[in-house]
PDB file of C-alpha atoms in Angstrom:
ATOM      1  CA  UNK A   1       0.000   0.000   0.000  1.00 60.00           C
ATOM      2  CA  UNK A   2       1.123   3.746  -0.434  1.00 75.00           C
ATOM      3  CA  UNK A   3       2.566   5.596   1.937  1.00 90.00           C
ATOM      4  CA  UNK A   4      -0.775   7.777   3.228  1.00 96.00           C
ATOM      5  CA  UNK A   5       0.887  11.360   4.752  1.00 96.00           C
ATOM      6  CA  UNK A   6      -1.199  13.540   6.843  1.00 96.00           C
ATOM      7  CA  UNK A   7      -2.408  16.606   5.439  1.00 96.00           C
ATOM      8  CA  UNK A   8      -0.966  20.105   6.703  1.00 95.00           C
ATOM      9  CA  UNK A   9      -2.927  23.007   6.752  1.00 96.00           C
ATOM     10  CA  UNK A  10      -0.679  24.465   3.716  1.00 94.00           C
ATOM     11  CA  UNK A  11      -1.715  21.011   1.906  1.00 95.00           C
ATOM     12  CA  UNK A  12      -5.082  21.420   2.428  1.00 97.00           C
ATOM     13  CA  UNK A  13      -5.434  25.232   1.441  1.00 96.00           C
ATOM     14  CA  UNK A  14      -3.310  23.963  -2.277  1.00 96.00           C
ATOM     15  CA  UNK A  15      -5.871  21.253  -2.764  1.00 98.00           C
ATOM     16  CA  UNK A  16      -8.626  23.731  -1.884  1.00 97.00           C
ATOM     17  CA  UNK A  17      -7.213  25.558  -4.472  1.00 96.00           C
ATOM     18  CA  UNK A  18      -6.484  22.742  -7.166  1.00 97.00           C
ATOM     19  CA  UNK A  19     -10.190  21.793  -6.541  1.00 97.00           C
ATOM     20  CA  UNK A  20     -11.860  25.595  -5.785  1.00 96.00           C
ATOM     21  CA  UNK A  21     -13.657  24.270  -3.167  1.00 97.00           C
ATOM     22  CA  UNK A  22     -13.100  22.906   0.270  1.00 96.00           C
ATOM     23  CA  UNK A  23     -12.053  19.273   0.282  1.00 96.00           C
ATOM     24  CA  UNK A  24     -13.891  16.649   1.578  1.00 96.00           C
ATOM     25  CA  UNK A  25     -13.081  13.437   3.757  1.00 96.00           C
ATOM     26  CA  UNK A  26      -9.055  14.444   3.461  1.00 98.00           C
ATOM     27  CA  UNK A  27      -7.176  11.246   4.922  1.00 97.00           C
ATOM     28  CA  UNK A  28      -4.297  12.524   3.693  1.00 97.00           C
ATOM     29  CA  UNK A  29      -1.567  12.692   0.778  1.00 97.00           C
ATOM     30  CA  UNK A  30      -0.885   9.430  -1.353  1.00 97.00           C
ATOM     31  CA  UNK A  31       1.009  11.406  -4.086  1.00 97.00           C
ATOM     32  CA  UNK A  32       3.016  14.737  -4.718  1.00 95.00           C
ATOM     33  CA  UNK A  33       4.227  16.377  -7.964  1.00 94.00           C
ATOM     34  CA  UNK A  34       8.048  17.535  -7.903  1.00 88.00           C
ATOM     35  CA  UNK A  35       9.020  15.992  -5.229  1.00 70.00           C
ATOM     36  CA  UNK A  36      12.162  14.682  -6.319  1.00 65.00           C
ATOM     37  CA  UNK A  37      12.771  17.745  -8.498  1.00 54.00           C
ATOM     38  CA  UNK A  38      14.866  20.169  -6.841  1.00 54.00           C
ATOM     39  CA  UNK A  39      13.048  23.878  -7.420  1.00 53.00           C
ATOM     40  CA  UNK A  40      14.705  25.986 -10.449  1.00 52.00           C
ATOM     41  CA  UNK A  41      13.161  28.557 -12.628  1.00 46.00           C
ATOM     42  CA  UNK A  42      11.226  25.710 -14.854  1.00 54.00           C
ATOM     43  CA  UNK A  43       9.789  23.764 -11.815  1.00 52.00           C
ATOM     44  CA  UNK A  44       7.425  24.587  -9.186  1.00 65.00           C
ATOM     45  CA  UNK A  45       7.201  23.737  -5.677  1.00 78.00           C
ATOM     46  CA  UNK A  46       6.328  20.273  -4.371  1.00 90.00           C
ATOM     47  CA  UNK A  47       2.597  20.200  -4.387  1.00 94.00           C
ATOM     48  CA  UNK A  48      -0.719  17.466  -3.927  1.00 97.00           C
ATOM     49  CA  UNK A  49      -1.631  15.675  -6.757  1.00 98.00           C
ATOM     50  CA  UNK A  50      -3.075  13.060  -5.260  1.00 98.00           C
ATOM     51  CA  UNK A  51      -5.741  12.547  -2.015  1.00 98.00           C
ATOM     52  CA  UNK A  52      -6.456   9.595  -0.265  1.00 98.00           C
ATOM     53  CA  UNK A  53     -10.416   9.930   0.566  1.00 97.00           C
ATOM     54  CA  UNK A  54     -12.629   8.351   3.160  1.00 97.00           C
ATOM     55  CA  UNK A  55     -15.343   6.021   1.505  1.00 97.00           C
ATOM     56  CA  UNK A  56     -17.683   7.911   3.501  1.00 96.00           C
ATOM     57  CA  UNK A  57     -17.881  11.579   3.589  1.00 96.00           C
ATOM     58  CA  UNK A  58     -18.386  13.950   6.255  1.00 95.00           C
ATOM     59  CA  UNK A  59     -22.072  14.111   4.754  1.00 96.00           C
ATOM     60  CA  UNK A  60     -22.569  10.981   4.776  1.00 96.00           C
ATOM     61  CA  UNK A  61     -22.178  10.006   1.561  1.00 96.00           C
ATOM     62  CA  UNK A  62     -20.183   6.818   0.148  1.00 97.00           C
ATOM     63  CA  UNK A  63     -17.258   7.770  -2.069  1.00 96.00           C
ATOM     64  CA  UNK A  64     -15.749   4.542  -3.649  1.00 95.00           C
ATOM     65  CA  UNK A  65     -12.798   6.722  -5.291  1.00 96.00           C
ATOM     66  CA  UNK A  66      -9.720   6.722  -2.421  1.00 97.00           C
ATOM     67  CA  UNK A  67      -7.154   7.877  -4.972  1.00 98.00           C
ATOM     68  CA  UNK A  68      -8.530  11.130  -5.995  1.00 98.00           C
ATOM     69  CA  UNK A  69      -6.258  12.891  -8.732  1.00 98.00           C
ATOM     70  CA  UNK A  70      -6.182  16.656  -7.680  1.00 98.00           C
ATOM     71  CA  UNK A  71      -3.540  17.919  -9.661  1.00 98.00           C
ATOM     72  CA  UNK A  72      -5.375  20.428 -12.288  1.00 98.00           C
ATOM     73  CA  UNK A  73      -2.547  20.025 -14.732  1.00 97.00           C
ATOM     74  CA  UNK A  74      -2.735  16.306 -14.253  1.00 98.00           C
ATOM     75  CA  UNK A  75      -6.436  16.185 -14.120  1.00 98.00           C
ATOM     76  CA  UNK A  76      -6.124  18.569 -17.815  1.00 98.00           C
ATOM     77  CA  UNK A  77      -3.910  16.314 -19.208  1.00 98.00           C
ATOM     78  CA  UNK A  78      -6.133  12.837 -18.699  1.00 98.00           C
ATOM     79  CA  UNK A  79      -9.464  15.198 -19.762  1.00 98.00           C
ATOM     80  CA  UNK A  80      -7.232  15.607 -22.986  1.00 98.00           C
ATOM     81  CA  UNK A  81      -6.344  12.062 -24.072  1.00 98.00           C
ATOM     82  CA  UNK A  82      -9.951  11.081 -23.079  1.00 98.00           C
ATOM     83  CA  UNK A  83     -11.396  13.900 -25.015  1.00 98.00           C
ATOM     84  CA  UNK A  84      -9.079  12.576 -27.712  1.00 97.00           C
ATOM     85  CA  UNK A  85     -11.044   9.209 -27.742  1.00 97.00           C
ATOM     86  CA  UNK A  86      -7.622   7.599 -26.522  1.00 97.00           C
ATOM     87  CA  UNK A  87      -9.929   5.738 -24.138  1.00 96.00           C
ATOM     88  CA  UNK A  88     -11.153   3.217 -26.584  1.00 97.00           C
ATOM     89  CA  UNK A  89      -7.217   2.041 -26.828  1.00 97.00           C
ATOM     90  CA  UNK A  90      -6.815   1.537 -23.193  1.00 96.00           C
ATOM     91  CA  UNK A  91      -9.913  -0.895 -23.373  1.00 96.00           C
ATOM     92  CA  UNK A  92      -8.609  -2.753 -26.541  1.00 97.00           C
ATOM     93  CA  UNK A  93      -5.492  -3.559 -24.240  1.00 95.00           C
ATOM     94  CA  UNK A  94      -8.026  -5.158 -22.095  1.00 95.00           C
ATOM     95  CA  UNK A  95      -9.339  -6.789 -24.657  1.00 94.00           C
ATOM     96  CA  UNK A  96      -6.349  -8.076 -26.670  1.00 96.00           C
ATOM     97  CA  UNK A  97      -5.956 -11.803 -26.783  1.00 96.00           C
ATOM     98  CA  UNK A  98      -2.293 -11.424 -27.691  1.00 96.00           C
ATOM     99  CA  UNK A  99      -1.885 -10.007 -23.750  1.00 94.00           C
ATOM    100  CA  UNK A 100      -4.202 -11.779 -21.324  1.00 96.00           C
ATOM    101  CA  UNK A 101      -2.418 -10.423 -18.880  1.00 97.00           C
ATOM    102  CA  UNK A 102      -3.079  -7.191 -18.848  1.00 97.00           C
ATOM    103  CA  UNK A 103      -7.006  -7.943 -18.236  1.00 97.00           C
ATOM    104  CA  UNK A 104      -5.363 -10.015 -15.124  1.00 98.00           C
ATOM    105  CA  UNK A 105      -3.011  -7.235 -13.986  1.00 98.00           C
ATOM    106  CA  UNK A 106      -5.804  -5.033 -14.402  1.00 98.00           C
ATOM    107  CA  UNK A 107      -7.963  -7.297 -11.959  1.00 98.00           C
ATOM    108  CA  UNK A 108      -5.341  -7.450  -9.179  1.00 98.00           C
ATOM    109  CA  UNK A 109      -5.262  -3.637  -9.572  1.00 98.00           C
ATOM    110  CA  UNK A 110      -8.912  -3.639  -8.682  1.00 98.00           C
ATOM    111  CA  UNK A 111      -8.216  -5.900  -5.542  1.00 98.00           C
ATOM    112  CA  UNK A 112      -5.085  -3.695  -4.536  1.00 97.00           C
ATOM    113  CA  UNK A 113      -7.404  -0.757  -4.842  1.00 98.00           C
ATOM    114  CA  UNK A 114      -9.800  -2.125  -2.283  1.00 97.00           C
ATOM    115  CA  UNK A 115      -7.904  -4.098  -0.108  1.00 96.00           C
ATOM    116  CA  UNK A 116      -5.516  -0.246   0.164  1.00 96.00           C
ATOM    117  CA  UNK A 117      -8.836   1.745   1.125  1.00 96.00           C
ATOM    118  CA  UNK A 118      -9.848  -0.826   3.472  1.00 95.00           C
ATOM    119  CA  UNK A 119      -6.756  -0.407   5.487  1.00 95.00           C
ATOM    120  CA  UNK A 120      -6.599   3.353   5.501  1.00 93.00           C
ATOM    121  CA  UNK A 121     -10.284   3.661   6.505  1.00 92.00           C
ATOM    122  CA  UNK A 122     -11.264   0.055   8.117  1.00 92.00           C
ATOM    123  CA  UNK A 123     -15.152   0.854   8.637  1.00 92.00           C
ATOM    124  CA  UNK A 124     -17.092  -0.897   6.085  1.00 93.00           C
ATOM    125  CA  UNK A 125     -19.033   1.097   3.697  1.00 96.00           C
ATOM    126  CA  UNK A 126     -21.619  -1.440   2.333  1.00 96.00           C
ATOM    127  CA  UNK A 127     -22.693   0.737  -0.660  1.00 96.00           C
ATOM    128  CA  UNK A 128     -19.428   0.238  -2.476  1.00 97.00           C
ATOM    129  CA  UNK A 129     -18.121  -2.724  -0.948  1.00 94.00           C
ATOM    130  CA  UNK A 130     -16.947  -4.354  -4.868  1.00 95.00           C
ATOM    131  CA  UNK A 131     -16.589  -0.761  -6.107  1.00 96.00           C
ATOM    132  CA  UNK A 132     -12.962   0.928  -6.899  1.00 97.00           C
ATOM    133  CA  UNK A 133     -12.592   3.515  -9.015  1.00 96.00           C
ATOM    134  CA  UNK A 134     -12.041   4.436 -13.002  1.00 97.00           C
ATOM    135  CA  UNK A 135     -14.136   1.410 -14.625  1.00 97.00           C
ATOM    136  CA  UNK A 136     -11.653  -1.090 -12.509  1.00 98.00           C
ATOM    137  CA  UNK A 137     -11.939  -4.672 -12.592  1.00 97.00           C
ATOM    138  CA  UNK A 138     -13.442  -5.014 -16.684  1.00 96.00           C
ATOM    139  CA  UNK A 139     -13.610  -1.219 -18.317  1.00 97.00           C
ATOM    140  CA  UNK A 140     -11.695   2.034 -18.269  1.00 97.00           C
ATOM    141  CA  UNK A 141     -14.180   4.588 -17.769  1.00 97.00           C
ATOM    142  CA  UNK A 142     -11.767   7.448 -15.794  1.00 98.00           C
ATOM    143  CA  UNK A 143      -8.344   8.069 -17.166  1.00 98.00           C
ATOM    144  CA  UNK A 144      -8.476  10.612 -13.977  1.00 98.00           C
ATOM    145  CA  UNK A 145      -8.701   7.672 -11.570  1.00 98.00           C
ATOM    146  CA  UNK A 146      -6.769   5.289 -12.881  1.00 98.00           C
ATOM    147  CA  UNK A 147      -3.569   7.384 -12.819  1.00 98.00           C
ATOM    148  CA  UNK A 148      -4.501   8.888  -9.360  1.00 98.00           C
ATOM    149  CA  UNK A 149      -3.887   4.881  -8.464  1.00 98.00           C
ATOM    150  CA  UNK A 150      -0.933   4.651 -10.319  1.00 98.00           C
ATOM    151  CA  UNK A 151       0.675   7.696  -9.113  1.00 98.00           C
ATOM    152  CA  UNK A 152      -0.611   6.754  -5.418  1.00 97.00           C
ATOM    153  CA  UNK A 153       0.640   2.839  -5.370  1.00 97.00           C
ATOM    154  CA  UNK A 154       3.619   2.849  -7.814  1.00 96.00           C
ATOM    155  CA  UNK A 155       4.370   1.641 -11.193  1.00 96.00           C
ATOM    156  CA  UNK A 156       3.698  -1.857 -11.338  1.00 97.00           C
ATOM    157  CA  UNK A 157       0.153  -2.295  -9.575  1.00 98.00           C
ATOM    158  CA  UNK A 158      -2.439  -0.236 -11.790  1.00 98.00           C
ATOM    159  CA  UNK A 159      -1.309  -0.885 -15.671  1.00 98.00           C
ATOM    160  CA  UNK A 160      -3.862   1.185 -17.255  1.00 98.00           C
ATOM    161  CA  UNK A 161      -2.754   3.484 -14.704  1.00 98.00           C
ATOM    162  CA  UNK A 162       1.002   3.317 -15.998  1.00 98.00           C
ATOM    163  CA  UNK A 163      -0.242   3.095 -19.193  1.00 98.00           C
ATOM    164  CA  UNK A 164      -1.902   6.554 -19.144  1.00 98.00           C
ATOM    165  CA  UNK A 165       1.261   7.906 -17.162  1.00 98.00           C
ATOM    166  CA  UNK A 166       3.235   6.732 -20.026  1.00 98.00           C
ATOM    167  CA  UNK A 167       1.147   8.234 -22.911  1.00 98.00           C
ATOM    168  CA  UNK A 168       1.158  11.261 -20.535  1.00 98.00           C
ATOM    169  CA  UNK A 169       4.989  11.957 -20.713  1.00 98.00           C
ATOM    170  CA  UNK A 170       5.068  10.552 -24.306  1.00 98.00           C
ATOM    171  CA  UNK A 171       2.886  13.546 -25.581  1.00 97.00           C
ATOM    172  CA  UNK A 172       4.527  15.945 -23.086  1.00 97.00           C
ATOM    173  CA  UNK A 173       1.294  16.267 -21.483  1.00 98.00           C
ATOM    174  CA  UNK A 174       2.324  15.769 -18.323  1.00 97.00           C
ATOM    175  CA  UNK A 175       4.519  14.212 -15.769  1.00 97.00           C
ATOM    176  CA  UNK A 176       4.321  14.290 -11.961  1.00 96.00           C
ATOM    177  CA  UNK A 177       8.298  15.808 -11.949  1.00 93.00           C
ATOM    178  CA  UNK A 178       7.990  18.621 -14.107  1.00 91.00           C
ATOM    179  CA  UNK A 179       4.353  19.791 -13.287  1.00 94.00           C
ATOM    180  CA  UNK A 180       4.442  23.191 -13.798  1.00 90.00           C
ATOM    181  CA  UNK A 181       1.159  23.732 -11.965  1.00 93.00           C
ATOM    182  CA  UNK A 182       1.123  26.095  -8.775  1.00 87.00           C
ATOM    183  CA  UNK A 183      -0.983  27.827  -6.729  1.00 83.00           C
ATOM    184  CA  UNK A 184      -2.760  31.553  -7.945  1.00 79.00           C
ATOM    185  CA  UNK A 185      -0.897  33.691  -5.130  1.00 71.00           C
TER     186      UNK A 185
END
């Protein structure tokens, strides 16, 4: 499982402003952009670009996404390739005979998913027991989600996840260590 850091005050107020509007059900960081990148006149500071959630919000409400990408120059970047219908390749992966497993990877990365929210918030939230997040265990439906996972629990777990990271810095779209997002002052 990721390493879950608390949120400071200063983290919170960023993700207030990556979101513009107060987060909810904050359990704390699963993911940073620059954080290995030492601060020079083309990088910005080490900021959130990924939130672990509680299932169940403040209001009462289940939320089955833990990994919740909040990086807006992240989050632009996955709204692009989807908007680009780039999508419908990440599901023929799935779907290619040639690689069954991907489709298998892709399952454990459902069960990983789970099995990590369980730990970080143990009480059970019967309305999305089975549910993860971004179409996991048999479609991609959230590009968004599925690289919030992969930026959360590593390369390795979530392979559409990876996948979408990879197309990401392939296009120059975006990578979590030259993000050149920061906050209005």
């Amino acid at each position: 499982m990721a390493e879950i850091r608390p949120a400071t005050e200063a983290d919170l107020e960023i993700i207030a402003a990556q979101l513009g509007r107060v987060p909810r059900g904050v359990l704390g960081i699963a993911a940073y952009c620059n954080l290995t990148t030492p601060p020079n006149a083309a990088h910005t500071a080490p900021h959130p670009a990924v939130i672990a959630t509680t299932p169940r919000l403040p209001n009462g409400e289940p939320f089955p996404t833990f990994y919740y990408l909040t990086c807006p120059a992240a989050v632009a970047a996955c709204s692009q390739l989807e908007a680009a219908g780039v999508m419908r390749e990440a599901e023929a992966l799935l779907d290619d005979p040639q690689h069954p497993e991907f489709r298998l990877a892709y399952h454990r990365a459902h069960r990983a998913y789970l099995a990590a929210r369980k730990v970080a918030s143990p009480a059970p939230v019967p309305e999305i027991a089975n549910f993860s997040a971004g179409g996991m265990p048999d479609r991609v439906k959230c590009f968004h989600a599925l690289l919030g996972h992969a930026l959360a629990a590593g390369l390795g777990v979530n392979p559409v996840g990876d996948w979408v990271l990879a197309r990401l810095r392939a296009e120059n779209l975006w990578s979590p260590e030259t993000c050149d997002w920061h906050p209005e002052p």
